[in-house]
Every structure is written in C-alpha cells, then in structure tokens.
C-alpha positions as YAML, in Angstrom:
chain: A
units: angstrom
residues:
- id: 1
  name: GLY
  ca: [22.38, 6.04, -14.03]
- id: 2
  name: GLN
  ca: [18.88, 6.41, -15.45]
- id: 3
  name: LEU
  ca: [18.74, 2.93, -16.94]
- id: 4
  name: ARG
  ca: [19.87, 1.22, -13.82]
- id: 5
  name: GLY
  ca: [17.30, 3.15, -11.74]
- id: 6
  name: TRP
  ca: [14.50, 2.15, -13.96]
- id: 7
  name: LEU
  ca: [15.68, -1.44, -13.93]
- id: 8
  name: GLU
  ca: [15.61, -1.42, -10.17]
- id: 9
  name: VAL
  ca: [12.11, -0.07, -10.21]
- id: 10
  name: ALA
  ca: [11.09, -2.86, -12.67]
- id: 11
  name: LEU
  ca: [12.73, -5.53, -10.63]
- id: 12
  name: VAL
  ca: [10.94, -4.59, -7.39]
- id: 13
  name: CYS
  ca: [7.59, -4.29, -9.25]
- id: 14
  name: ALA
  ca: [8.03, -7.61, -11.10]
- id: 15
  name: LEU
  ca: [8.72, -9.48, -7.90]
- id: 16
  name: MET
  ca: [5.30, -8.53, -6.51]
- id: 17
  name: PRO
  ca: [3.19, -10.69, -8.88]
- id: 18
  name: ILE
  ca: [5.83, -13.39, -8.94]
- id: 19
  name: GLY
  ca: [5.93, -13.63, -5.15]
- id: 20
  name: GLY
  ca: [2.16, -13.45, -4.97]
- id: 21
  name: ILE
  ca: [1.77, -16.37, -7.41]
- id: 22
  name: LEU
  ca: [4.29, -18.45, -5.54]
- id: 23
  name: GLY
  ca: [2.62, -17.68, -2.16]
- id: 24
  name: ALA
  ca: [-0.79, -18.56, -3.66]
- id: 25
  name: LEU
  ca: [0.54, -21.91, -4.82]
- id: 26
  name: THR
  ca: [0.83, -23.01, -1.21]
- id: 27
  name: GLY
  ca: [-2.97, -23.20, -1.13]
- id: 28
  name: PHE
  ca: [-3.06, -20.97, 1.99]
- id: 29
  name: ALA
  ca: [-4.81, -17.71, 1.07]
- id: 30
  name: PRO
  ca: [-2.83, -15.28, 3.28]
- id: 31
  name: MET
  ca: [0.47, -16.48, 1.73]
- id: 32
  name: GLY
  ca: [-0.54, -14.88, -1.57]
- id: 33
  name: ALA
  ca: [-0.61, -11.49, 0.03]
- id: 34
  name: ILE
  ca: [2.54, -12.07, 2.09]
- id: 35
  name: GLY
  ca: [4.43, -13.52, -0.86]
- id: 36
  name: ALA
  ca: [3.61, -10.50, -2.97]
- id: 37
  name: VAL
  ca: [5.55, -8.33, -0.54]
- id: 38
  name: VAL
  ca: [8.57, -10.32, 0.85]
- id: 39
  name: PRO
  ca: [10.61, -10.79, -2.36]
- id: 40
  name: SER
  ca: [10.16, -7.11, -3.30]
- id: 41
  name: LEU
  ca: [11.05, -5.98, 0.19]
- id: 42
  name: LEU
  ca: [14.19, -8.02, 0.21]
- id: 43
  name: ALA
  ca: [15.24, -6.75, -3.16]
- id: 44
  name: ALA
  ca: [14.61, -3.15, -2.15]
- id: 45
  name: SER
  ca: [16.55, -3.66, 1.00]
- id: 46
  name: TYR
  ca: [19.56, -5.00, -0.96]
- id: 47
  name: LEU
  ca: [19.36, -2.16, -3.50]
- id: 48
  name: LEU
  ca: [19.29, 0.45, -0.76]
- id: 49
  name: HIS
  ca: [22.23, -1.20, 1.01]
- id: 50
  name: ARG
  ca: [24.10, -1.25, -2.27]
- id: 51
  name: GLU
  ca: [23.81, 2.52, -2.76]
- id: 52
  name: GLY
  ca: [24.88, 3.11, 0.86]
- id: 53
  name: ASN
  ca: [21.41, 4.00, 2.03]
- id: 54
  name: SER
  ca: [19.01, 2.46, 4.56]
- id: 55
  name: TRP
  ca: [15.30, 2.27, 5.25]
- id: 56
  name: ARG
  ca: [15.70, 4.78, 8.00]
- id: 57
  name: GLY
  ca: [17.39, 7.11, 5.62]
- id: 58
  name: ILE
  ca: [14.32, 7.29, 3.28]
- id: 59
  name: VAL
  ca: [11.33, 6.65, 5.56]
- id: 60
  name: LEU
  ca: [12.34, 8.27, 8.85]
- id: 61
  name: GLN
  ca: [14.03, 11.47, 7.80]
- id: 62
  name: ARG
  ca: [12.22, 13.44, 10.46]
- id: 63
  name: VAL
  ca: [11.42, 12.08, 13.94]
- id: 64
  name: LEU
  ca: [7.95, 13.26, 15.02]
- id: 65
  name: PRO
  ca: [6.41, 13.59, 18.50]
- id: 66
  name: ALA
  ca: [3.45, 11.27, 19.07]
- id: 67
  name: GLY
  ca: [0.93, 14.08, 18.67]
- id: 68
  name: LYS
  ca: [2.21, 14.98, 15.21]
- id: 69
  name: VAL
  ca: [2.31, 11.26, 14.20]
- id: 70
  name: MET
  ca: [-1.39, 11.01, 15.10]
- id: 71
  name: ALA
  ca: [-2.14, 14.33, 13.34]
- id: 72
  name: TYR
  ca: [-0.62, 13.16, 10.15]
- id: 73
  name: CYS
  ca: [-2.25, 9.84, 10.52]
- id: 74
  name: GLY
  ca: [-5.56, 11.58, 10.83]
- id: 75
  name: MET
  ca: [-4.79, 13.70, 7.79]
- id: 76
  name: ALA
  ca: [-4.00, 10.58, 5.78]
- id: 77
  name: LEU
  ca: [-7.20, 8.88, 6.91]
- id: 78
  name: ALA
  ca: [-9.44, 11.87, 6.26]
- id: 79
  name: GLY
  ca: [-7.88, 12.58, 2.92]
- id: 80
  name: GLY
  ca: [-7.77, 8.92, 1.90]
- id: 81
  name: TYR
  ca: [-11.37, 8.21, 2.74]
- id: 82
  name: ALA
  ca: [-12.54, 11.46, 1.15]
- id: 83
  name: VAL
  ca: [-10.89, 10.63, -2.23]
- id: 84
  name: VAL
  ca: [-12.06, 6.99, -2.12]
- id: 85
  name: ILE
  ca: [-15.68, 7.95, -1.34]
- id: 86
  name: LEU
  ca: [-15.70, 10.68, -3.97]
- id: 87
  name: SER
  ca: [-14.17, 8.47, -6.67]
- id: 88
  name: ASN
  ca: [-16.66, 5.66, -5.94]
- id: 89
  name: ILE
  ca: [-19.56, 8.07, -6.16]
- id: 90
  name: VAL
  ca: [-18.33, 9.37, -9.56]
- id: 91
  name: LEU
  ca: [-17.63, 5.84, -10.82]
- id: 92
  name: ARG
  ca: [-21.17, 4.69, -9.77]
- id: 93
  name: LEU
  ca: [-22.67, 7.74, -11.61]
- id: 94
  name: LEU
  ca: [-20.72, 6.62, -14.65]
- id: 95
  name: GLY
  ca: [-22.20, 3.12, -14.38]
- id: 96
  name: PHE
  ca: [-19.32, 1.26, -12.77]
- id: 97
  name: SER
  ca: [-19.81, -1.13, -9.87]
- id: 98
  name: GLY
  ca: [-17.86, -0.71, -6.67]
- id: 99
  name: PRO
  ca: [-14.53, -2.42, -5.82]
- id: 100
  name: ASN
  ca: [-14.69, -6.16, -6.19]
- id: 101
  name: VAL
  ca: [-14.11, -7.82, -2.76]
- id: 102
  name: SER
  ca: [-16.04, -11.02, -3.52]
- id: 103
  name: GLY
  ca: [-12.93, -13.23, -3.39]
- id: 104
  name: LEU
  ca: [-11.97, -11.96, 0.00]
- id: 105
  name: SER
  ca: [-15.53, -12.21, 1.21]
- id: 106
  name: SER
  ca: [-15.69, -15.94, 0.38]
- id: 107
  name: ILE
  ca: [-12.62, -16.51, 2.47]
- id: 108
  name: LEU
  ca: [-13.27, -14.20, 5.41]
- id: 109
  name: SER
  ca: [-17.00, -13.93, 6.02]
- id: 110
  name: GLY
  ca: [-17.67, -15.51, 9.44]
- id: 111
  name: ASN
  ca: [-14.32, -17.20, 9.59]
- id: 112
  name: LEU
  ca: [-12.54, -15.90, 12.66]
- id: 113
  name: THR
  ca: [-9.30, -17.81, 12.09]
- id: 114
  name: MET
  ca: [-8.83, -16.43, 8.57]
- id: 115
  name: TYR
  ca: [-9.92, -12.98, 9.75]
- id: 116
  name: LEU
  ca: [-7.07, -12.98, 12.29]
- id: 117
  name: TRP
  ca: [-4.57, -14.24, 9.72]
- id: 118
  name: PHE
  ca: [-5.56, -11.49, 7.28]
- id: 119
  name: LEU
  ca: [-5.79, -8.86, 10.08]
- id: 120
  name: ILE
  ca: [-2.36, -9.35, 11.76]
- id: 121
  name: PRO
  ca: [0.28, -10.79, 9.37]
- id: 122
  name: VAL
  ca: [-1.40, -9.48, 6.17]
- id: 123
  name: ALA
  ca: [-3.15, -6.17, 7.01]
- id: 124
  name: TRP
  ca: [-0.60, -4.93, 9.55]
- id: 125
  name: GLY
  ca: [2.40, -6.89, 8.34]
- id: 126
  name: SER
  ca: [2.66, -7.25, 4.63]
- id: 127
  name: ALA
  ca: [0.22, -4.44, 3.76]
- id: 128
  name: ALA
  ca: [0.63, -1.61, 6.28]
- id: 129
  name: ILE
  ca: [4.37, -2.11, 6.86]
- id: 130
  name: GLY
  ca: [5.52, -4.04, 3.74]
- id: 131
  name: GLU
  ca: [3.52, -2.20, 1.09]
- id: 132
  name: GLU
  ca: [4.35, 1.22, 2.58]
- id: 133
  name: LEU
  ca: [8.03, 0.49, 2.72]
- id: 134
  name: ILE
  ca: [7.97, -0.64, -0.92]
- id: 135
  name: SER
  ca: [5.58, 1.98, -2.38]
- id: 136
  name: ARG
  ca: [5.93, 5.22, -0.33]
- id: 137
  name: GLY
  ca: [9.39, 4.17, 0.67]
- id: 138
  name: PHE
  ca: [11.61, 2.55, -1.99]
- id: 139
  name: LEU
  ca: [9.59, 3.20, -5.17]
- id: 140
  name: LEU
  ca: [8.90, 6.87, -4.38]
- id: 141
  name: HIS
  ca: [12.60, 7.39, -3.42]
- id: 142
  name: ARG
  ca: [13.97, 5.71, -6.47]
- id: 143
  name: ILE
  ca: [11.54, 7.21, -9.02]
- id: 144
  name: GLU
  ca: [12.03, 10.64, -7.46]
- id: 145
  name: THR
  ca: [15.73, 10.46, -8.37]
- id: 146
  name: LEU
  ca: [14.76, 9.79, -11.97]
- id: 147
  name: VAL
  ca: [11.90, 12.18, -12.73]
- id: 148
  name: GLY
  ca: [11.31, 14.40, -9.76]
- id: 149
  name: THR
  ca: [8.95, 14.53, -6.78]
- id: 150
  name: ALA
  ca: [5.49, 15.14, -8.29]
- id: 151
  name: PRO
  ca: [5.77, 12.62, -11.18]
- id: 152
  name: ALA
  ca: [7.27, 10.09, -8.69]
- id: 153
  name: ASN
  ca: [4.20, 10.39, -6.48]
- id: 154
  name: VAL
  ca: [1.87, 9.80, -9.45]
- id: 155
  name: LEU
  ca: [3.98, 6.80, -10.68]
- id: 156
  name: GLN
  ca: [4.17, 5.10, -7.19]
- id: 157
  name: ALA
  ca: [0.40, 5.64, -6.85]
- id: 158
  name: THR
  ca: [-0.11, 4.02, -10.30]
- id: 159
  name: ILE
  ca: [2.02, 1.02, -9.40]
- id: 160
  name: PHE
  ca: [0.33, 0.63, -6.00]
- id: 161
  name: ALA
  ca: [-3.09, 0.85, -7.65]
- id: 162
  name: LEU
  ca: [-2.37, -1.73, -10.31]
- id: 163
  name: ALA
  ca: [-1.05, -4.14, -7.63]
- id: 164
  name: HIS
  ca: [-4.64, -4.12, -6.44]
- id: 165
  name: SER
  ca: [-6.17, -4.92, -9.80]
- id: 166
  name: TYR
  ca: [-8.07, -7.93, -8.37]
- id: 167
  name: GLN
  ca: [-10.51, -5.35, -7.01]
- id: 168
  name: GLY
  ca: [-11.52, -4.40, -10.49]
- id: 169
  name: ILE
  ca: [-11.40, -0.98, -12.34]
- id: 170
  name: SER
  ca: [-13.25, 0.84, -9.49]
- id: 171
  name: GLY
  ca: [-10.85, -0.49, -6.93]
- id: 172
  name: VAL
  ca: [-7.81, 0.44, -9.00]
- id: 173
  name: ILE
  ca: [-9.03, 4.02, -9.51]
- id: 174
  name: SER
  ca: [-9.97, 4.62, -5.90]
- id: 175
  name: ILE
  ca: [-6.77, 3.12, -4.61]
- id: 176
  name: PHE
  ca: [-4.78, 5.26, -7.00]
- id: 177
  name: PHE
  ca: [-6.24, 8.44, -5.44]
- id: 178
  name: LEU
  ca: [-5.71, 6.95, -1.93]
- id: 179
  name: ALA
  ca: [-2.01, 6.33, -2.74]
- id: 180
  name: LEU
  ca: [-1.65, 9.92, -4.05]
- id: 181
  name: VAL
  ca: [-2.90, 11.18, -0.71]
- id: 182
  name: PHE
  ca: [-0.63, 8.82, 1.26]
- id: 183
  name: GLY
  ca: [2.37, 9.97, -0.78]
- id: 184
  name: ALA
  ca: [1.51, 13.58, -0.32]
- id: 185
  name: VAL
  ca: [1.03, 13.31, 3.44]
- id: 186
  name: PHE
  ca: [4.26, 11.30, 3.72]
- id: 187
  name: MET
  ca: [6.20, 14.10, 2.08]
- id: 188
  name: ARG
  ca: [4.31, 16.78, 4.03]
- id: 189
  name: SER
  ca: [5.32, 15.04, 7.26]
- id: 190
  name: GLY
  ca: [8.99, 15.45, 6.52]
- id: 191
  name: ARG
  ca: [9.14, 11.86, 5.19]
- id: 192
  name: ASN
  ca: [8.11, 9.98, 8.26]
- id: 193
  name: LEU
  ca: [6.36, 6.76, 7.22]
- id: 194
  name: LEU
  ca: [4.90, 5.87, 10.60]
- id: 195
  name: PRO
  ca: [1.66, 7.97, 10.18]
- id: 196
  name: ILE
  ca: [1.03, 6.35, 6.84]
- id: 197
  name: ILE
  ca: [1.69, 2.84, 8.12]
- id: 198
  name: LEU
  ca: [-0.89, 3.52, 10.92]
- id: 199
  name: ALA
  ca: [-3.45, 4.98, 8.49]
- id: 200
  name: HIS
  ca: [-2.95, 1.98, 6.03]
- id: 201
  name: GLY
  ca: [-3.39, -0.47, 8.91]
- id: 202
  name: ILE
  ca: [-6.50, 1.21, 10.21]
- id: 203
  name: ILE
  ca: [-8.14, 1.34, 6.81]
- id: 204
  name: ASP
  ca: [-7.43, -2.28, 6.14]
- id: 205
  name: THR
  ca: [-8.66, -3.27, 9.60]
- id: 206
  name: ILE
  ca: [-11.94, -1.49, 9.07]
- id: 207
  name: GLY
  ca: [-12.34, -3.08, 5.58]
- id: 208
  name: LEU
  ca: [-11.52, -6.61, 6.76]
- id: 209
  name: THR
  ca: [-13.82, -6.27, 9.78]
- id: 210
  name: VAL
  ca: [-16.74, -5.23, 7.50]
- id: 211
  name: VAL
  ca: [-16.10, -8.23, 5.19]
- id: 212
  name: TYR
  ca: [-15.71, -10.66, 8.12]
- id: 213
  name: LEU
  ca: [-19.05, -9.52, 9.61]
- id: 214
  name: GLY
  ca: [-20.78, -10.13, 6.31]
- id: 215
  name: TYR
  ca: [-21.28, -6.63, 5.14]
- id: 216
  name: ALA
  ca: [-19.10, -6.75, 2.00]
- id: 217
  name: ASP
  ca: [-21.99, -5.52, -0.11]
- id: 218
  name: GLN
  ca: [-21.63, -2.18, 1.71]
- id: 219
  name: ILE
  ca: [-18.18, -1.57, 0.20]
- id: 220
  name: SER
  ca: [-18.71, -3.22, -3.18]
...
C-alpha cells in the first residue's frame, strides 16, 4: 500500500546518512562515501526481492547496443553539464558562491593514493554504480508507483541533491538539475541504467581529477 511504499522510501533514505556517519567513524575518508551507499543498497535489494522484483527488472528493461549506450551517455553528459553550468551562472549572479569542495580538496589535492581511492571504489563504485542503483533505480521505481513518473523524477532528484548537501546550497541546486536530467535520460533510454552509470562516473572522474591537480577553485 501507499504507507508501506513511503516507509520503504524513508528507510532507504535514512540509511544513507546513518551509513555515511558509521563509515566516517573509521577515520578513513573514502569509507564515509562507501558507507553512505552500502546499507541503502542492501535494503533496496531486499525490498525488491520481497516484492518479487530484481535490479535487472527495474534498471535494465531494455538492452541497448553499444552505440546507443554511448549516445544516451553523451546525452546525459551534455544535458547534465549544461544545467550545472547554467544553474551555477544564475546562482553567482544572485550572489551565491559555487559548490563547496574544500573538504574534498584538503584530502585529495596532490595525494595520489587518496585520489585513486576516491576514483575507483568511490567515484565508480559507490557513486556511479551504487548511487545510480539507489536513486535512478530503486527510489524512482518505488516513488513512481506512489505518485507517477514526473513527480517521482522530481522527488528522486530532490533526495539525490540533498544527499550532497555538504557541497552547500549551490551544489545542492546544481545537482538537483543534474539528477533531473539523469532521470529523464534513463527513462528516455527505455530504462537502461548503463548510460547513466557511465555519465556519472565520467563526471566524477573529471571533478576528482581537477581537485587532485589543485584546480578546485575552478569549480568552486
């Protein structure tokens, strides 16, 4: 029913900050990001199994040839960067500073070991794969059954953006629009999550590399 559906959404959302805090308590920075995803992913997997569904059933409804995967990935990248750049320009005109990446910069700048930790297990593991399965996968799927497709895309984008609140108000707003684009391209593709996973990984790789090289001020 409706109540159970919203409770499932609330559970998966609540596990993100809880897991993130527990991961951060290890004192190893990448574990905060990994911890924010793993408990939610496990809970979502269980809830899908309980309803007789599977990850394949909600994020790989249409198998795409490689060319179309890359085309939809390009669409997500182009649309994503366009809305992020535009929102940041508008926010700066309104007097807001850019996304806050100072915390990440203090960890990554010039540190190859931490860069590789954040690049592979975090950017491509917990973020590109984990966050996409949770947000454009489970949350979009579950909320859609409760309120319909368009509101579900807005709500999943809101949740995804708030999960990045450490980047400040500018980061939350630009990531909200990015998530809207990702959700729209995911649905346009026939609900194949692979192009979105690739786009997410590429965007995070570029961002992390910029921070590692010491150019964080270019994106903040």
